[in-house]
PDB file of C-alpha atoms in Angstrom:
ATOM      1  CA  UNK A   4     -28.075  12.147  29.852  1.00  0.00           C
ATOM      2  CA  UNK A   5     -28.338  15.158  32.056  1.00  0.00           C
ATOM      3  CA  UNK A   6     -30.510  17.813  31.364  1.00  0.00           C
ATOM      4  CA  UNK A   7     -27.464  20.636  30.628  1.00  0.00           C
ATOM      5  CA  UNK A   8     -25.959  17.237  27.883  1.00  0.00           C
ATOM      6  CA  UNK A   9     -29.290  17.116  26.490  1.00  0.00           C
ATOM      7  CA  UNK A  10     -29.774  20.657  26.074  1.00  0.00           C
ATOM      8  CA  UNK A  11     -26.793  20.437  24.375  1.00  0.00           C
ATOM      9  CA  UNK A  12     -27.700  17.611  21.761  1.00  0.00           C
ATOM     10  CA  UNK A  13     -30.865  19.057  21.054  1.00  0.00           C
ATOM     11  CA  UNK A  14     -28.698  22.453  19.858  1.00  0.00           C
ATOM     12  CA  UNK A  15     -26.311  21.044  18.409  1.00  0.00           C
ATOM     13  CA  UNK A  16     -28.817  18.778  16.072  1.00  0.00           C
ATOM     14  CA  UNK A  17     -28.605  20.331  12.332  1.00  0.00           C
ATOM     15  CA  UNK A  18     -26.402  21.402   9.777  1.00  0.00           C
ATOM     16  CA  UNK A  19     -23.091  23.564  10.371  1.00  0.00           C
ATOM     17  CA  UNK A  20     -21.024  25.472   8.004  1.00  0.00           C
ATOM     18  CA  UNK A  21     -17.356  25.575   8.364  1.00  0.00           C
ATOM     19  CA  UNK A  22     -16.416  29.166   8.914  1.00  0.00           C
ATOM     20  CA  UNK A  23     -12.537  29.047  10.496  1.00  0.00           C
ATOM     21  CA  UNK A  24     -10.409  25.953  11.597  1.00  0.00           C
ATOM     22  CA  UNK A  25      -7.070  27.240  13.721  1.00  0.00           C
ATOM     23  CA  UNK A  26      -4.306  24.791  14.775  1.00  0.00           C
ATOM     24  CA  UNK A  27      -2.351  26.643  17.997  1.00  0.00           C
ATOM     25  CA  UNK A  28       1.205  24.567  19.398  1.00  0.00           C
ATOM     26  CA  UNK A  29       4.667  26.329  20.409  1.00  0.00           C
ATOM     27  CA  UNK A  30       5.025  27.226  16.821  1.00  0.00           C
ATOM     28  CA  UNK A  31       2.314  29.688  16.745  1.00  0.00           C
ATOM     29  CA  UNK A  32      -0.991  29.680  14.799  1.00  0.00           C
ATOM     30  CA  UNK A  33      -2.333  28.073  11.832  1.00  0.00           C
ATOM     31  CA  UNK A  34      -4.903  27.230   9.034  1.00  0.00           C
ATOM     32  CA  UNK A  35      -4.637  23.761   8.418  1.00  0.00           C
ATOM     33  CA  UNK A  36      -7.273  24.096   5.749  1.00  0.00           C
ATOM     34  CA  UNK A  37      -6.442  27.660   4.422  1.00  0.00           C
ATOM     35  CA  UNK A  38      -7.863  31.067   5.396  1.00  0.00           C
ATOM     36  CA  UNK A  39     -10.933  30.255   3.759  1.00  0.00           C
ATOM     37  CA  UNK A  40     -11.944  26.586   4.907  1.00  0.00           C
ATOM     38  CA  UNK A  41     -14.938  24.781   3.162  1.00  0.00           C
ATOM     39  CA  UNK A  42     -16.868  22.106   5.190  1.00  0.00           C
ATOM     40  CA  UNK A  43     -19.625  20.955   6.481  1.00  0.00           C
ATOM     41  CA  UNK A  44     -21.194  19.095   9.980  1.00  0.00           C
ATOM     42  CA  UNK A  45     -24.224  17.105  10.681  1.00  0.00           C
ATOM     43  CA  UNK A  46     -25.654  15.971  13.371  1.00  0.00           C
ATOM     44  CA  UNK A  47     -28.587  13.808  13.089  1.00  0.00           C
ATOM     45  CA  UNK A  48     -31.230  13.337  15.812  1.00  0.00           C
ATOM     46  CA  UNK A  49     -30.879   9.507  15.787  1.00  0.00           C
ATOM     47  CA  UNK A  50     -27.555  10.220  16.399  1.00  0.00           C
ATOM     48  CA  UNK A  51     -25.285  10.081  12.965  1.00  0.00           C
ATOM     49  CA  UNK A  52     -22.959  12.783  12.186  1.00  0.00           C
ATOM     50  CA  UNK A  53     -20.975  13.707   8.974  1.00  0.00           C
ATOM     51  CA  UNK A  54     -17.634  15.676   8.874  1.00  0.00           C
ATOM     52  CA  UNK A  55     -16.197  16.978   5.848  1.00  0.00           C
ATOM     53  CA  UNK A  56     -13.618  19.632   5.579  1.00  0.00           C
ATOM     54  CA  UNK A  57     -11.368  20.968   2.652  1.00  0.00           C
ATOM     55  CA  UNK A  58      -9.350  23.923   1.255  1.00  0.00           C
ATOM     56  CA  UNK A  59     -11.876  25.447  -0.230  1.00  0.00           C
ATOM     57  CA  UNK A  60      -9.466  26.047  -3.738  1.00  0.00           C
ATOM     58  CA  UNK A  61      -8.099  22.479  -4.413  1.00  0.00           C
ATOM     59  CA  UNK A  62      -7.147  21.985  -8.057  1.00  0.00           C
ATOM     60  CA  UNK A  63      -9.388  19.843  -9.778  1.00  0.00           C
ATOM     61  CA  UNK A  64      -7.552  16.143 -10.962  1.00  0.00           C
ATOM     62  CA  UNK A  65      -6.673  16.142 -14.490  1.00  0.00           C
ATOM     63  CA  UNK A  66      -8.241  13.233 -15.096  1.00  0.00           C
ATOM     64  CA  UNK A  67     -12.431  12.959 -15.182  1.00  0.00           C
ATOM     65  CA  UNK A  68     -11.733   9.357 -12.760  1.00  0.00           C
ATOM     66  CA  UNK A  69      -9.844   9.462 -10.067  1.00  0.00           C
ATOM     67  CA  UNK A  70      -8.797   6.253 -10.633  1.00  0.00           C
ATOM     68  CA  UNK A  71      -7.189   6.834 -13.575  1.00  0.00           C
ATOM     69  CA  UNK A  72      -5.432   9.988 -12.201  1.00  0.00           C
ATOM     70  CA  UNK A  73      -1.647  10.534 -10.978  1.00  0.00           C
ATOM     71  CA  UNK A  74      -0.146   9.692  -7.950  1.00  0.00           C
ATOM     72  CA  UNK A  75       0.894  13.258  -7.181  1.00  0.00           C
ATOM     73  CA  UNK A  76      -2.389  14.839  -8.095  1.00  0.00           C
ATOM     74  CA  UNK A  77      -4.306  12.215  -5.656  1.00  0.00           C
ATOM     75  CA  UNK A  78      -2.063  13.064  -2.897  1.00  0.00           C
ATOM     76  CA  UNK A  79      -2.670  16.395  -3.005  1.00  0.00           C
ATOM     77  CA  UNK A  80      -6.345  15.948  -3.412  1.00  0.00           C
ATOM     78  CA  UNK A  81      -5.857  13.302  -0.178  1.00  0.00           C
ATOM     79  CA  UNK A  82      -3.649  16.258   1.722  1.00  0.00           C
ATOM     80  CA  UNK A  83      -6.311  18.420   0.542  1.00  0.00           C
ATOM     81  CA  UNK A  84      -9.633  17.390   2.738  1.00  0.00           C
ATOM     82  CA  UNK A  85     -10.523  15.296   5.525  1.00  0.00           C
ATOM     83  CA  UNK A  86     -13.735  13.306   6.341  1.00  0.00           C
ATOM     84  CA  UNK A  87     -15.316  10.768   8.712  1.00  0.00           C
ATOM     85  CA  UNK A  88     -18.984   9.922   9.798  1.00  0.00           C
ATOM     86  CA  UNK A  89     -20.059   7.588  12.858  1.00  0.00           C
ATOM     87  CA  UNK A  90     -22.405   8.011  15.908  1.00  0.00           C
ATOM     88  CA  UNK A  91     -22.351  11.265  18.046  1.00  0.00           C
ATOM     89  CA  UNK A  92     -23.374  11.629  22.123  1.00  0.00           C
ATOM     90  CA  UNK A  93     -22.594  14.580  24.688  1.00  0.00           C
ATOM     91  CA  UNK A  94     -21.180  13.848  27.974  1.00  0.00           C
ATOM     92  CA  UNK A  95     -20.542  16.633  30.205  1.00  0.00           C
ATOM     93  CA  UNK A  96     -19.043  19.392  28.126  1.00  0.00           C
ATOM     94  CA  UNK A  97     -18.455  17.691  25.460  1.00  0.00           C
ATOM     95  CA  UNK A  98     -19.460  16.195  21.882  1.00  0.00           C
ATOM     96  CA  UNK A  99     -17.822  12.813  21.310  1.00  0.00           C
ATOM     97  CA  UNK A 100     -17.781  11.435  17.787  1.00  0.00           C
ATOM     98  CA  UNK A 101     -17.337   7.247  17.376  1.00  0.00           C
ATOM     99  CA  UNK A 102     -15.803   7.493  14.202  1.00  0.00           C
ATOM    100  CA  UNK A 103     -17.372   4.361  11.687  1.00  0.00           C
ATOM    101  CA  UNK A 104     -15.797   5.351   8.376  1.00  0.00           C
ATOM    102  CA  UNK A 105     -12.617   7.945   7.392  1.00  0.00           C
ATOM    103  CA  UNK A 106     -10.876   9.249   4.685  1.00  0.00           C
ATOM    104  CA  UNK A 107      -8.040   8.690   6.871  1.00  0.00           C
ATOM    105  CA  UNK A 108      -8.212   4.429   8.231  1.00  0.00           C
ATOM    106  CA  UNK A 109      -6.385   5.048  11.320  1.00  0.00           C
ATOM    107  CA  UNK A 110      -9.470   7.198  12.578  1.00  0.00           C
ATOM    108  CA  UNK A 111     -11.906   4.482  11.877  1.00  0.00           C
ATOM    109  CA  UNK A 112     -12.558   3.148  15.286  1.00  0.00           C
ATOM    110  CA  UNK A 113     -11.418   6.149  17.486  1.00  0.00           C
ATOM    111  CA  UNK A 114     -13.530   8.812  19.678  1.00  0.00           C
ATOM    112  CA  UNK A 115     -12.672  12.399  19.061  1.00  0.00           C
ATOM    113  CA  UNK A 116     -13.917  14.366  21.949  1.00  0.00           C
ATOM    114  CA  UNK A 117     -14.875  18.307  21.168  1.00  0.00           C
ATOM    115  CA  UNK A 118     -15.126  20.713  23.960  1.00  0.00           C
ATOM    116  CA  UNK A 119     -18.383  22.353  22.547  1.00  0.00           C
ATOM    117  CA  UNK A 120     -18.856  26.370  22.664  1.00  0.00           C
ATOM    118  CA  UNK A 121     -22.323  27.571  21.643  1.00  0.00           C
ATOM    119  CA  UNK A 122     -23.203  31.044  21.214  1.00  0.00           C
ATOM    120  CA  UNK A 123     -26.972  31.421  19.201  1.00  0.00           C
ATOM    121  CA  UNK A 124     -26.019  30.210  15.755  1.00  0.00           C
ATOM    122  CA  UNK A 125     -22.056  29.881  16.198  1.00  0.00           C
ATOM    123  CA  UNK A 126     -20.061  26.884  17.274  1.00  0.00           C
ATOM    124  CA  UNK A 127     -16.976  26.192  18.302  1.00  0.00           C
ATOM    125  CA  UNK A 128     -15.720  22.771  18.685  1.00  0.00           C
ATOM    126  CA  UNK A 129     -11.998  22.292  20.571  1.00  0.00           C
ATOM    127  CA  UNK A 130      -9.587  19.558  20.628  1.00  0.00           C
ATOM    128  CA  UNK A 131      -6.061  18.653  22.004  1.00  0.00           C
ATOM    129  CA  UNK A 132      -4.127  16.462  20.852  1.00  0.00           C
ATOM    130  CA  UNK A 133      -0.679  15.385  21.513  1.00  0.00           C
ATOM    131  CA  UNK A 134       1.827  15.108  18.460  1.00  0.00           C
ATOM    132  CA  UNK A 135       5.606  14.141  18.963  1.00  0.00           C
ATOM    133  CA  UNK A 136       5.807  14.703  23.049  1.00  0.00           C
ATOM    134  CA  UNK A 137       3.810  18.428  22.383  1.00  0.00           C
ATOM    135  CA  UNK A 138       0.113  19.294  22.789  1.00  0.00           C
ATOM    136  CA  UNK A 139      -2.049  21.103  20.003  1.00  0.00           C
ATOM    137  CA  UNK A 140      -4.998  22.744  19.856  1.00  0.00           C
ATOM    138  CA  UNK A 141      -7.621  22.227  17.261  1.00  0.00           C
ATOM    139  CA  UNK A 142     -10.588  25.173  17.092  1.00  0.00           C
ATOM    140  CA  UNK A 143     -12.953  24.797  14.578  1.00  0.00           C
ATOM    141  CA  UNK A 144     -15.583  27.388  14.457  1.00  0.00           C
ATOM    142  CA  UNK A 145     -18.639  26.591  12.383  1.00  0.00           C
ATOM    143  CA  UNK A 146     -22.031  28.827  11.868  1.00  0.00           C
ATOM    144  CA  UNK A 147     -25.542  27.195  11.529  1.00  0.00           C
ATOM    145  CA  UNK A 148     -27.342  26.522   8.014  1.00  0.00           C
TER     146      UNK A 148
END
């Protein structure tokens, strides 16, 4: 690790607070989340990391197990949030996260690279991806504590 990538780790060790998550393509811009995201980050110093994200007003399931609730109501709980945890490194610029477990099974296995944007206590992390032949742009901008 170079001294700039571990100057970076050792910042980015702790927990982060979801503050904004925009979504940018040809359409425009968007909240995938909401205007009002809730989530939370963690980066460990042995090197595990947590991601969990939501709207931060989903409608509680109207039954007390979500086992026993409706199809509909677990979709939208599903639709609702998104989570994974796994290892974390930097290389250059960048924070990659070897996803281990996932709401969402077709992330388990995968690296999702964030461009990393530190500024004292704020974060932004930045992704592209391409979807359907188009690129997208992921920016999710978290705050310390």
């Amino acid at each position: 690790m170079t001294p700039a990538e571990s100057d970076i780790a050792t910042a980015l060790v702790g927990t982060w607070t979801l503050t904004a998550w925009t979504l940018s393509d040809a359409d425009g811009e968007r909240s995938p989340y909401g205007e009002d995201p809730a989530g939370l980050l963690v980066y460990a110093p042995d090197g595990g990391m947590a991601a969990v994200v939501s709207e931060r007003r989903r409608p509680l399931l109207p039954t007390p197990s979500p086992r026993r609730a409706p199809a509909e109501a677990l979709a939208s709980a599903y639709l609702g949030s998104f989570s994974y945890a796994g290892r974390w490194r930097v290389e250059g610029g960048e924070v990659v996260h070897a996803v281990e477990v996932a709401q969402n099974p077709a992330l388990v296995g995968t690296e999702q690279r964030r461009t990393v944007l530190l500024d004292g206590t704020a974060l932004a992390l930045v992704a592209q991806e391409s979807a359907g032949g188009a690129t997208r742009t992921h920016t999710l901008r978290w705050r310390r504590g």
